[in-house]
PDB file of C-alpha atoms in Angstrom:
ATOM      1  CA  MET A   1       1.197 -17.354  -2.520  1.00 95.00           C
ATOM      2  CA  ILE A   2       0.828 -13.604  -2.863  1.00 98.00           C
ATOM      3  CA  LEU A   3       4.034 -11.629  -3.654  1.00 98.00           C
ATOM      4  CA  THR A   4       4.424  -8.036  -2.389  1.00 98.00           C
ATOM      5  CA  VAL A   5       7.257  -5.855  -3.722  1.00 98.00           C
ATOM      6  CA  THR A   6       8.665  -3.085  -1.620  1.00 97.00           C
ATOM      7  CA  LEU A   7      11.580  -1.479  -3.484  1.00 97.00           C
ATOM      8  CA  ASN A   8      12.022   1.146  -0.695  1.00 96.00           C
ATOM      9  CA  THR A   9      11.654  -0.889   2.532  1.00 95.00           C
ATOM     10  CA  ALA A  10      11.799   0.852   5.859  1.00 94.00           C
ATOM     11  CA  LEU A  11      11.963   0.497   9.577  1.00 94.00           C
ATOM     12  CA  ASP A  12       8.777   2.240  10.777  1.00 89.00           C
ATOM     13  CA  LEU A  13       9.172   3.925  14.115  1.00 90.00           C
ATOM     14  CA  THR A  14       5.971   5.220  15.914  1.00 87.00           C
ATOM     15  CA  TYR A  15       6.458   7.660  18.688  1.00 91.00           C
ATOM     16  CA  ARG A  16       3.532   8.781  20.859  1.00 90.00           C
ATOM     17  CA  VAL A  17       3.776  12.099  22.809  1.00 93.00           C
ATOM     18  CA  PRO A  18       1.190  13.760  24.952  1.00 94.00           C
ATOM     19  CA  ALA A  19       1.041  16.824  22.475  1.00 93.00           C
ATOM     20  CA  LEU A  20       3.236  17.762  19.657  1.00 93.00           C
ATOM     21  CA  ARG A  21       4.528  21.401  19.729  1.00 91.00           C
ATOM     22  CA  PRO A  22       7.131  23.021  17.355  1.00 90.00           C
ATOM     23  CA  HIS A  23      10.344  24.139  18.783  1.00 91.00           C
ATOM     24  CA  ALA A  24       9.880  22.120  22.019  1.00 91.00           C
ATOM     25  CA  SER A  25      11.333  19.084  23.734  1.00 93.00           C
ATOM     26  CA  HIS A  26       8.989  16.163  24.034  1.00 93.00           C
ATOM     27  CA  ARG A  27       8.701  13.158  26.348  1.00 93.00           C
ATOM     28  CA  VAL A  28       7.883  10.117  24.351  1.00 93.00           C
ATOM     29  CA  THR A  29       5.375   7.884  26.154  1.00 93.00           C
ATOM     30  CA  ASP A  30       5.342   4.974  23.694  1.00 91.00           C
ATOM     31  CA  VAL A  31       7.880   3.621  21.005  1.00 90.00           C
ATOM     32  CA  ARG A  32       6.866   0.936  18.548  1.00 87.00           C
ATOM     33  CA  GLU A  33       9.023  -0.474  15.560  1.00 89.00           C
ATOM     34  CA  ARG A  34       8.069  -2.808  12.728  1.00 88.00           C
ATOM     35  CA  PRO A  35       8.971  -3.551   9.194  1.00 91.00           C
ATOM     36  CA  GLY A  36       7.693  -0.848   6.881  1.00 89.00           C
ATOM     37  CA  GLY A  37       7.249   0.345   3.319  1.00 91.00           C
ATOM     38  CA  LYS A  38       3.881  -0.070   1.603  1.00 92.00           C
ATOM     39  CA  GLY A  39       4.388  -3.593   0.430  1.00 95.00           C
ATOM     40  CA  LEU A  40       5.415  -4.847   3.923  1.00 95.00           C
ATOM     41  CA  ASN A  41       2.274  -3.264   5.308  1.00 92.00           C
ATOM     42  CA  VAL A  42       0.182  -4.975   2.607  1.00 95.00           C
ATOM     43  CA  ALA A  43       1.965  -8.230   3.421  1.00 95.00           C
ATOM     44  CA  ARG A  44       1.231  -8.049   7.127  1.00 92.00           C
ATOM     45  CA  VAL A  45      -2.497  -7.491   6.526  1.00 94.00           C
ATOM     46  CA  LEU A  46      -2.727 -10.222   3.996  1.00 95.00           C
ATOM     47  CA  ALA A  47      -1.072 -12.676   6.455  1.00 94.00           C
ATOM     48  CA  ALA A  48      -3.509 -11.567   9.176  1.00 92.00           C
ATOM     49  CA  LEU A  49      -6.250 -12.483   6.701  1.00 93.00           C
ATOM     50  CA  GLY A  50      -4.961 -15.986   6.305  1.00 94.00           C
ATOM     51  CA  HIS A  51      -2.949 -15.756   2.993  1.00 96.00           C
ATOM     52  CA  GLU A  52       0.682 -16.976   2.547  1.00 96.00           C
ATOM     53  CA  VAL A  53       2.827 -13.969   1.579  1.00 97.00           C
ATOM     54  CA  THR A  54       6.292 -13.645   0.222  1.00 97.00           C
ATOM     55  CA  VAL A  55       7.852 -10.214   0.484  1.00 97.00           C
ATOM     56  CA  THR A  56      10.663  -8.882  -1.794  1.00 97.00           C
ATOM     57  CA  GLY A  57      12.523  -5.623  -2.436  1.00 97.00           C
ATOM     58  CA  PHE A  58      15.840  -4.321  -1.198  1.00 97.00           C
ATOM     59  CA  THR A  59      17.359  -4.546   2.309  1.00 96.00           C
ATOM     60  CA  GLY A  60      20.670  -3.253   3.507  1.00 96.00           C
ATOM     61  CA  GLY A  61      22.860  -2.181   6.533  1.00 95.00           C
ATOM     62  CA  ALA A  62      21.998  -2.400  10.258  1.00 95.00           C
ATOM     63  CA  THR A  63      18.514  -1.079   9.781  1.00 95.00           C
ATOM     64  CA  GLY A  64      17.794  -3.730   7.110  1.00 95.00           C
ATOM     65  CA  ARG A  65      18.868  -6.463   9.534  1.00 96.00           C
ATOM     66  CA  VAL A  66      16.399  -5.131  12.112  1.00 95.00           C
ATOM     67  CA  VAL A  67      13.616  -5.214   9.498  1.00 95.00           C
ATOM     68  CA  GLN A  68      14.517  -8.788   8.518  1.00 95.00           C
ATOM     69  CA  ASP A  69      14.700  -9.917  12.222  1.00 94.00           C
ATOM     70  CA  LEU A  70      11.322  -8.395  12.711  1.00 93.00           C
ATOM     71  CA  LEU A  71       9.928 -10.185   9.764  1.00 92.00           C
ATOM     72  CA  THR A  72      11.072 -13.469  11.082  1.00 90.00           C
ATOM     73  CA  GLY A  73       8.469 -13.193  13.813  1.00 83.00           C
ATOM     74  CA  THR A  74       5.623 -12.341  11.425  1.00 87.00           C
ATOM     75  CA  ALA A  75       3.574 -15.507  10.862  1.00 90.00           C
ATOM     76  CA  GLY A  76       2.657 -16.245   7.280  1.00 91.00           C
ATOM     77  CA  VAL A  77       5.283 -13.954   5.718  1.00 95.00           C
ATOM     78  CA  LEU A  78       8.287 -15.342   3.965  1.00 96.00           C
ATOM     79  CA  ASP A  79      11.357 -13.060   3.537  1.00 96.00           C
ATOM     80  CA  ALA A  80      12.852 -12.928   0.098  1.00 97.00           C
ATOM     81  CA  LEU A  81      14.424  -9.411   0.220  1.00 97.00           C
ATOM     82  CA  VAL A  82      17.446  -8.778  -1.881  1.00 97.00           C
ATOM     83  CA  PRO A  83      20.621  -7.461  -0.133  1.00 96.00           C
ATOM     84  CA  VAL A  84      22.132  -4.204  -1.161  1.00 97.00           C
ATOM     85  CA  ALA A  85      25.217  -2.217  -0.033  1.00 97.00           C
ATOM     86  CA  GLY A  86      23.290   0.777   1.271  1.00 96.00           C
ATOM     87  CA  ALA A  87      21.261   1.108   4.404  1.00 95.00           C
ATOM     88  CA  THR A  88      17.536   0.508   4.611  1.00 96.00           C
ATOM     89  CA  ARG A  89      15.781   3.818   5.429  1.00 95.00           C
ATOM     90  CA  ARG A  90      13.724   4.659   8.565  1.00 93.00           C
ATOM     91  CA  THR A  91      10.462   6.498   8.793  1.00 90.00           C
ATOM     92  CA  VAL A  92       9.203   8.150  11.922  1.00 90.00           C
ATOM     93  CA  ALA A  93       5.551   8.733  12.839  1.00 85.00           C
ATOM     94  CA  VAL A  94       4.914  11.123  15.674  1.00 90.00           C
ATOM     95  CA  VAL A  95       1.418  10.671  17.162  1.00 85.00           C
ATOM     96  CA  ASP A  96      -0.102  13.488  19.120  1.00 88.00           C
ATOM     97  CA  ALA A  97      -2.128  11.874  21.739  1.00 87.00           C
ATOM     98  CA  ARG A  98      -4.175  14.919  22.492  1.00 88.00           C
ATOM     99  CA  SER A  99      -5.392  15.578  18.976  1.00 85.00           C
ATOM    100  CA  GLY A 100      -4.783  12.128  17.350  1.00 76.00           C
ATOM    101  CA  ASP A 101      -2.913  13.791  14.533  1.00 82.00           C
ATOM    102  CA  THR A 102       0.294  12.128  13.008  1.00 82.00           C
ATOM    103  CA  THR A 103       3.337  13.872  11.761  1.00 88.00           C
ATOM    104  CA  GLN A 104       5.417  11.588   9.314  1.00 87.00           C
ATOM    105  CA  LEU A 105       9.124  11.919   8.540  1.00 90.00           C
ATOM    106  CA  ASN A 106      10.416   9.773   5.738  1.00 90.00           C
ATOM    107  CA  GLU A 107      14.047   9.162   4.796  1.00 89.00           C
ATOM    108  CA  PRO A 108      14.769   8.740   1.029  1.00 91.00           C
ATOM    109  CA  GLY A 109      16.336   5.197   1.028  1.00 91.00           C
ATOM    110  CA  PRO A 110      19.726   3.678  -0.097  1.00 95.00           C
ATOM    111  CA  VAL A 111      21.123   4.336  -3.584  1.00 97.00           C
ATOM    112  CA  ILE A 112      20.684   1.155  -5.646  1.00 97.00           C
ATOM    113  CA  ALA A 113      23.439   0.334  -8.017  1.00 97.00           C
ATOM    114  CA  PRO A 114      22.611  -0.990 -11.544  1.00 97.00           C
ATOM    115  CA  ALA A 115      23.955  -4.381 -10.700  1.00 97.00           C
ATOM    116  CA  GLU A 116      21.666  -4.541  -7.610  1.00 98.00           C
ATOM    117  CA  TRP A 117      18.597  -3.516  -9.729  1.00 98.00           C
ATOM    118  CA  SER A 118      19.396  -6.402 -12.268  1.00 97.00           C
ATOM    119  CA  ALA A 119      19.826  -8.843  -9.304  1.00 97.00           C
ATOM    120  CA  PHE A 120      16.408  -7.889  -8.016  1.00 98.00           C
ATOM    121  CA  GLN A 121      14.822  -8.320 -11.404  1.00 97.00           C
ATOM    122  CA  GLU A 122      16.197 -11.794 -11.707  1.00 97.00           C
ATOM    123  CA  ALA A 123      14.954 -12.707  -8.221  1.00 97.00           C
ATOM    124  CA  TYR A 124      11.570 -11.248  -8.906  1.00 98.00           C
ATOM    125  CA  GLU A 125      11.056 -13.254 -12.098  1.00 97.00           C
ATOM    126  CA  GLY A 126      11.863 -16.403 -10.202  1.00 97.00           C
ATOM    127  CA  LEU A 127       9.381 -15.533  -7.431  1.00 98.00           C
ATOM    128  CA  LEU A 128       6.512 -14.846  -9.929  1.00 97.00           C
ATOM    129  CA  ALA A 129       6.569 -18.621 -10.777  1.00 95.00           C
ATOM    130  CA  GLY A 130       4.831 -19.347  -7.497  1.00 93.00           C
ATOM    131  CA  ALA A 131       2.730 -16.395  -7.203  1.00 97.00           C
ATOM    132  CA  ASP A 132      -1.188 -16.210  -7.441  1.00 97.00           C
ATOM    133  CA  ALA A 133      -0.963 -12.205  -7.562  1.00 98.00           C
ATOM    134  CA  VAL A 134       1.648  -9.481  -7.022  1.00 98.00           C
ATOM    135  CA  ALA A 135       1.437  -6.164  -5.328  1.00 98.00           C
ATOM    136  CA  LEU A 136       3.969  -3.345  -6.526  1.00 98.00           C
ATOM    137  CA  CYS A 137       3.890  -0.674  -3.868  1.00 96.00           C
ATOM    138  CA  GLY A 138       5.539   2.503  -2.727  1.00 94.00           C
ATOM    139  CA  SER A 139       8.346   4.916  -3.721  1.00 94.00           C
ATOM    140  CA  LEU A 140      11.442   4.102  -5.655  1.00 95.00           C
ATOM    141  CA  PRO A 141      14.772   4.430  -3.881  1.00 95.00           C
ATOM    142  CA  PRO A 142      17.481   6.495  -5.544  1.00 95.00           C
ATOM    143  CA  GLY A 143      19.138   4.703  -8.443  1.00 96.00           C
ATOM    144  CA  VAL A 144      16.206   2.669  -9.623  1.00 97.00           C
ATOM    145  CA  PRO A 145      14.874   3.747 -13.052  1.00 97.00           C
ATOM    146  CA  VAL A 146      11.654   5.746 -12.984  1.00 97.00           C
ATOM    147  CA  GLY A 147      10.076   3.236 -15.264  1.00 97.00           C
ATOM    148  CA  ALA A 148      10.767   0.345 -12.957  1.00 98.00           C
ATOM    149  CA  TYR A 149       7.309  -0.471 -12.086  1.00 98.00           C
ATOM    150  CA  ALA A 150       6.381  -0.400 -15.841  1.00 98.00           C
ATOM    151  CA  VAL A 151       9.045  -3.148 -16.301  1.00 98.00           C
ATOM    152  CA  LEU A 152       7.759  -5.174 -13.328  1.00 98.00           C
ATOM    153  CA  VAL A 153       4.239  -4.990 -14.456  1.00 98.00           C
ATOM    154  CA  ARG A 154       4.991  -6.318 -17.913  1.00 98.00           C
ATOM    155  CA  THR A 155       7.145  -9.034 -16.413  1.00 98.00           C
ATOM    156  CA  ALA A 156       4.188 -10.151 -14.182  1.00 98.00           C
ATOM    157  CA  ARG A 157       1.786 -10.067 -17.171  1.00 96.00           C
ATOM    158  CA  ALA A 158       4.203 -12.104 -19.264  1.00 97.00           C
ATOM    159  CA  ALA A 159       4.152 -14.652 -16.437  1.00 97.00           C
ATOM    160  CA  GLY A 160       0.307 -14.594 -16.293  1.00 97.00           C
ATOM    161  CA  VAL A 161       0.276 -13.165 -12.709  1.00 98.00           C
ATOM    162  CA  PRO A 162      -2.257 -10.456 -11.925  1.00 98.00           C
ATOM    163  CA  VAL A 163      -0.734  -7.343 -10.538  1.00 98.00           C
ATOM    164  CA  LEU A 164      -1.702  -4.346  -8.245  1.00 98.00           C
ATOM    165  CA  LEU A 165       0.204  -1.152  -8.586  1.00 98.00           C
ATOM    166  CA  ASP A 166       0.235   1.469  -5.812  1.00 97.00           C
ATOM    167  CA  THR A 167       2.693   4.295  -6.344  1.00 96.00           C
ATOM    168  CA  SER A 168       2.691   7.926  -7.388  1.00 95.00           C
ATOM    169  CA  GLY A 169       4.044  10.578  -9.787  1.00 95.00           C
ATOM    170  CA  GLU A 170       6.004   9.645 -12.945  1.00 96.00           C
ATOM    171  CA  PRO A 171       6.447   5.860 -11.733  1.00 97.00           C
ATOM    172  CA  LEU A 172       2.618   5.721 -11.426  1.00 96.00           C
ATOM    173  CA  ARG A 173       2.140   7.326 -14.972  1.00 96.00           C
ATOM    174  CA  ARG A 174       4.520   4.887 -16.701  1.00 97.00           C
ATOM    175  CA  GLY A 175       3.305   1.892 -14.617  1.00 97.00           C
ATOM    176  CA  VAL A 176      -0.380   2.524 -15.690  1.00 96.00           C
ATOM    177  CA  ALA A 177       0.578   2.473 -19.299  1.00 96.00           C
ATOM    178  CA  ALA A 178       2.017  -1.129 -18.723  1.00 97.00           C
ATOM    179  CA  ARG A 179      -1.599  -2.213 -18.100  1.00 97.00           C
ATOM    180  CA  PRO A 180      -1.745  -3.459 -14.427  1.00 97.00           C
ATOM    181  CA  ASP A 181      -4.897  -5.233 -13.304  1.00 97.00           C
ATOM    182  CA  ILE A 182      -5.577  -2.822 -10.404  1.00 97.00           C
ATOM    183  CA  VAL A 183      -4.229   0.635  -9.715  1.00 97.00           C
ATOM    184  CA  LYS A 184      -4.814   2.123  -6.250  1.00 96.00           C
ATOM    185  CA  PRO A 185      -4.031   5.772  -6.041  1.00 95.00           C
ATOM    186  CA  ASN A 186      -5.172   8.259  -3.403  1.00 92.00           C
ATOM    187  CA  ALA A 187      -7.148  11.375  -4.460  1.00 91.00           C
ATOM    188  CA  VAL A 188      -4.042  13.530  -4.864  1.00 93.00           C
ATOM    189  CA  GLU A 189      -2.133  10.924  -6.823  1.00 94.00           C
ATOM    190  CA  LEU A 190      -5.246  10.358  -9.038  1.00 93.00           C
ATOM    191  CA  ALA A 191      -5.539  14.129  -9.722  1.00 93.00           C
ATOM    192  CA  GLU A 192      -1.782  14.339 -10.638  1.00 94.00           C
ATOM    193  CA  LEU A 193      -2.100  11.445 -13.025  1.00 93.00           C
ATOM    194  CA  THR A 194      -5.217  12.595 -14.852  1.00 94.00           C
ATOM    195  CA  GLY A 195      -5.356  16.322 -14.217  1.00 92.00           C
ATOM    196  CA  SER A 196      -8.969  15.981 -12.916  1.00 89.00           C
ATOM    197  CA  HIS A 197     -10.279  16.632  -9.403  1.00 88.00           C
ATOM    198  CA  GLU A 198     -13.661  14.975 -10.248  1.00 91.00           C
ATOM    199  CA  PRO A 199     -13.144  11.369  -8.808  1.00 90.00           C
ATOM    200  CA  LEU A 200     -15.509   9.344 -11.010  1.00 90.00           C
ATOM    201  CA  GLY A 201     -14.354  10.923 -14.217  1.00 91.00           C
ATOM    202  CA  ALA A 202     -10.623  10.710 -13.052  1.00 93.00           C
ATOM    203  CA  VAL A 203     -10.747   6.909 -12.370  1.00 93.00           C
ATOM    204  CA  GLN A 204     -12.412   6.329 -15.736  1.00 93.00           C
ATOM    205  CA  ASP A 205      -9.599   8.432 -17.350  1.00 94.00           C
ATOM    206  CA  ALA A 206      -6.998   6.404 -15.521  1.00 94.00           C
ATOM    207  CA  ARG A 207      -8.550   3.177 -16.897  1.00 94.00           C
ATOM    208  CA  ARG A 208      -8.323   4.647 -20.419  1.00 94.00           C
ATOM    209  CA  ARG A 209      -4.642   5.130 -19.807  1.00 95.00           C
ATOM    210  CA  GLY A 210      -4.127   1.411 -19.461  1.00 94.00           C
ATOM    211  CA  ALA A 211      -5.199   0.068 -15.939  1.00 95.00           C
ATOM    212  CA  ARG A 212      -7.776  -2.747 -16.055  1.00 96.00           C
ATOM    213  CA  SER A 213      -9.395  -1.467 -12.947  1.00 96.00           C
ATOM    214  CA  VAL A 214      -8.858   1.835 -10.805  1.00 97.00           C
ATOM    215  CA  VAL A 215      -9.788   2.022  -7.142  1.00 96.00           C
ATOM    216  CA  ALA A 216      -9.107   5.484  -5.531  1.00 94.00           C
ATOM    217  CA  SER A 217      -8.873   6.172  -1.902  1.00 92.00           C
ATOM    218  CA  LEU A 218     -10.743   9.397  -1.077  1.00 90.00           C
ATOM    219  CA  GLY A 219      -9.795   9.575   2.718  1.00 85.00           C
ATOM    220  CA  PRO A 220     -12.842  10.030   4.889  1.00 84.00           C
ATOM    221  CA  GLY A 221     -14.881   9.829   1.733  1.00 87.00           C
ATOM    222  CA  GLY A 222     -14.172   6.133   1.150  1.00 91.00           C
ATOM    223  CA  LEU A 223     -13.318   4.500  -2.064  1.00 94.00           C
ATOM    224  CA  ILE A 224     -14.453   4.982  -5.670  1.00 95.00           C
ATOM    225  CA  ALA A 225     -13.855   2.301  -8.359  1.00 95.00           C
ATOM    226  CA  ALA A 226     -14.004   1.931 -12.110  1.00 95.00           C
ATOM    227  CA  THR A 227     -13.742  -1.667 -13.330  1.00 95.00           C
ATOM    228  CA  PRO A 228     -14.776  -3.769 -16.419  1.00 94.00           C
ATOM    229  CA  GLU A 229     -17.734  -4.895 -14.462  1.00 92.00           C
ATOM    230  CA  GLY A 230     -19.053  -1.467 -13.201  1.00 93.00           C
ATOM    231  CA  ARG A 231     -18.335   1.701 -11.240  1.00 95.00           C
ATOM    232  CA  TRP A 232     -18.931   1.811  -7.498  1.00 94.00           C
ATOM    233  CA  ARG A 233     -18.563   4.122  -4.359  1.00 94.00           C
ATOM    234  CA  ALA A 234     -17.800   2.572  -1.092  1.00 93.00           C
ATOM    235  CA  ALA A 235     -18.567   4.630   1.985  1.00 90.00           C
ATOM    236  CA  PRO A 236     -17.742   4.103   5.680  1.00 85.00           C
ATOM    237  CA  PRO A 237     -20.637   4.312   8.246  1.00 84.00           C
ATOM    238  CA  ALA A 238     -18.903   7.269   9.990  1.00 76.00           C
ATOM    239  CA  ARG A 239     -15.817   9.407   9.906  1.00 76.00           C
ATOM    240  CA  MET A 240     -12.899   7.566  11.576  1.00 71.00           C
ATOM    241  CA  HIS A 241     -10.524   9.360  13.933  1.00 69.00           C
ATOM    242  CA  GLY A 242      -7.057   8.071  14.546  1.00 67.00           C
ATOM    243  CA  ASN A 243      -3.631   7.403  12.762  1.00 66.00           C
ATOM    244  CA  PRO A 244      -4.191   7.126   8.987  1.00 73.00           C
ATOM    245  CA  THR A 245      -0.707   5.677   8.464  1.00 75.00           C
ATOM    246  CA  GLY A 246      -1.035   2.447   6.535  1.00 82.00           C
ATOM    247  CA  ALA A 247      -4.687   2.727   5.793  1.00 86.00           C
ATOM    248  CA  GLY A 248      -4.245   2.736   2.062  1.00 90.00           C
ATOM    249  CA  ASP A 249      -1.997  -0.258   2.339  1.00 93.00           C
ATOM    250  CA  SER A 250      -4.677  -2.086   4.201  1.00 93.00           C
ATOM    251  CA  ALA A 251      -7.127  -1.238   1.319  1.00 94.00           C
ATOM    252  CA  SER A 252      -4.603  -2.617  -1.054  1.00 96.00           C
ATOM    253  CA  ALA A 253      -4.438  -5.860   0.867  1.00 96.00           C
ATOM    254  CA  GLY A 254      -8.280  -6.086   0.866  1.00 96.00           C
ATOM    255  CA  LEU A 255      -8.352  -5.621  -3.004  1.00 97.00           C
ATOM    256  CA  LEU A 256      -5.634  -8.137  -3.593  1.00 97.00           C
ATOM    257  CA  SER A 257      -7.247 -10.715  -1.244  1.00 96.00           C
ATOM    258  CA  GLY A 258     -10.486 -10.228  -2.938  1.00 96.00           C
ATOM    259  CA  LEU A 259      -8.922 -10.738  -6.366  1.00 96.00           C
ATOM    260  CA  VAL A 260      -7.256 -13.940  -5.381  1.00 96.00           C
ATOM    261  CA  GLU A 261     -10.476 -15.207  -3.691  1.00 96.00           C
ATOM    262  CA  ARG A 262     -12.521 -14.076  -6.863  1.00 95.00           C
ATOM    263  CA  LEU A 263     -14.933 -11.985  -4.751  1.00 96.00           C
ATOM    264  CA  PRO A 264     -17.480  -9.838  -6.573  1.00 96.00           C
ATOM    265  CA  TRP A 265     -16.213  -6.187  -6.944  1.00 96.00           C
ATOM    266  CA  PRO A 266     -18.764  -4.862  -4.199  1.00 95.00           C
ATOM    267  CA  ASP A 267     -17.385  -7.301  -1.687  1.00 95.00           C
ATOM    268  CA  ARG A 268     -13.773  -6.573  -2.620  1.00 96.00           C
ATOM    269  CA  LEU A 269     -14.396  -2.878  -1.985  1.00 95.00           C
ATOM    270  CA  ALA A 270     -16.482  -3.421   1.379  1.00 94.00           C
ATOM    271  CA  ARG A 271     -13.454  -5.496   2.679  1.00 95.00           C
ATOM    272  CA  ALA A 272     -10.850  -2.876   1.346  1.00 95.00           C
ATOM    273  CA  LEU A 273     -12.648  -0.031   3.091  1.00 93.00           C
ATOM    274  CA  ALA A 274     -13.393  -1.843   6.342  1.00 91.00           C
ATOM    275  CA  LEU A 275      -9.733  -2.808   6.624  1.00 93.00           C
ATOM    276  CA  SER A 276      -8.695   0.754   5.896  1.00 89.00           C
ATOM    277  CA  ALA A 277     -11.004   2.206   8.481  1.00 87.00           C
ATOM    278  CA  ALA A 278      -9.929  -0.485  11.012  1.00 85.00           C
ATOM    279  CA  THR A 279      -6.324   0.553  10.369  1.00 87.00           C
ATOM    280  CA  VAL A 280      -7.023   4.274  11.251  1.00 82.00           C
ATOM    281  CA  LEU A 281      -8.432   3.006  14.622  1.00 75.00           C
ATOM    282  CA  ALA A 282      -5.267   0.837  15.336  1.00 75.00           C
ATOM    283  CA  PRO A 283      -2.391   2.397  17.467  1.00 64.00           C
ATOM    284  CA  SER A 284       0.399   1.484  15.039  1.00 61.00           C
ATOM    285  CA  ALA A 285       1.067   1.777  11.250  1.00 56.00           C
ATOM    286  CA  GLY A 286       0.387  -1.363   9.209  1.00 59.00           C
ATOM    287  CA  GLU A 287      -1.930  -2.895  11.841  1.00 77.00           C
ATOM    288  CA  PHE A 288      -5.703  -3.118  11.881  1.00 85.00           C
ATOM    289  CA  ASP A 289      -8.129  -3.452  14.693  1.00 81.00           C
ATOM    290  CA  ARG A 290      -9.726  -6.933  14.008  1.00 82.00           C
ATOM    291  CA  ALA A 291     -12.712  -6.430  16.120  1.00 81.00           C
ATOM    292  CA  ALA A 292     -13.306  -3.060  14.395  1.00 80.00           C
ATOM    293  CA  TYR A 293     -12.830  -4.556  10.936  1.00 84.00           C
ATOM    294  CA  GLU A 294     -15.333  -7.297  11.575  1.00 83.00           C
ATOM    295  CA  GLU A 295     -17.874  -4.778  12.907  1.00 82.00           C
ATOM    296  CA  LEU A 296     -17.290  -2.279  10.074  1.00 81.00           C
ATOM    297  CA  LEU A 297     -17.409  -4.908   7.272  1.00 84.00           C
ATOM    298  CA  GLY A 298     -21.220  -5.216   7.647  1.00 85.00           C
ATOM    299  CA  ARG A 299     -21.803  -1.482   7.884  1.00 86.00           C
ATOM    300  CA  VAL A 300     -19.828  -0.230   4.724  1.00 88.00           C
ATOM    301  CA  THR A 301     -22.158   0.679   1.924  1.00 88.00           C
ATOM    302  CA  VAL A 302     -21.226   0.029  -1.654  1.00 92.00           C
ATOM    303  CA  THR A 303     -23.432   1.664  -4.290  1.00 92.00           C
ATOM    304  CA  PRO A 304     -23.315   1.778  -8.090  1.00 93.00           C
ATOM    305  CA  GLU A 305     -22.166   5.003  -9.719  1.00 85.00           C
ATOM    306  CA  ALA A 306     -23.542   6.408 -12.910  1.00 72.00           C
ATOM    307  CA  THR A 307     -21.096   6.942 -15.845  1.00 55.00           C
ATOM    308  CA  ALA A 308     -19.449  10.357 -15.866  1.00 43.00           C
ATOM    309  CA  ALA A 309     -20.278  12.564 -18.715  1.00 38.00           C
TER     310      ALA A 309
END
């Protein structure tokens, strides 16, 4: 079983409009809703790849009940979310059908009380006993300590469970110092962590800060990785046009599934990038186009990188 943690779960709403114009009223042509937050997106992709997944994090209010109802219909995903008094947040993605661009609106999430955070930690420790790997993903809701991911990384390491961390800002900085097995920032998050805008040097710097392996998403430029086994760059066969929402989460699912399956690093990176690109081509956040994924998997190029000076 793979465990994914989404402390700031969400109900993802995707609106499609013919053209998005500021200060104008819009007729929505399509509405989709699904359980959201980075870890739930990762879980959905892992389940589609054939892995058994348990999801945990916080859920509350009417929106939280909708999220849990939708999870019930997701094959391969077990709901172990922890109830809280506050209401689960919503995110709204507005897709401009004319340009393909997406505008994202994200609510902050419920305020988590100290007793609720303690209850989650107890539940998390119990779930680790049956986990082959764990993904810690996304933002922290208000009230959760900024060092929360560092605590959860150390708990996983003490239980002998490999951990992937995908967050940003101070939670990322503290989490990296706790020595996760994989850190997956995007280019902006990597630059904020290391102060460097040179990707290869930055991923190696992030490793020196504590992460065993670092895989950075470079958007259309693909992925760059620094691991104990070597350094690689994975490039897509062409630039993908579509909705990028959830693409990084699909890459995390590819990396985590590759870890559990003990794939060589080049194969993990090829899977991660093919899933990410196939998500850009899908109509809704957190989904991937399976036919596109299978076609892209054989066309992704993974090449060794020389050590940065």
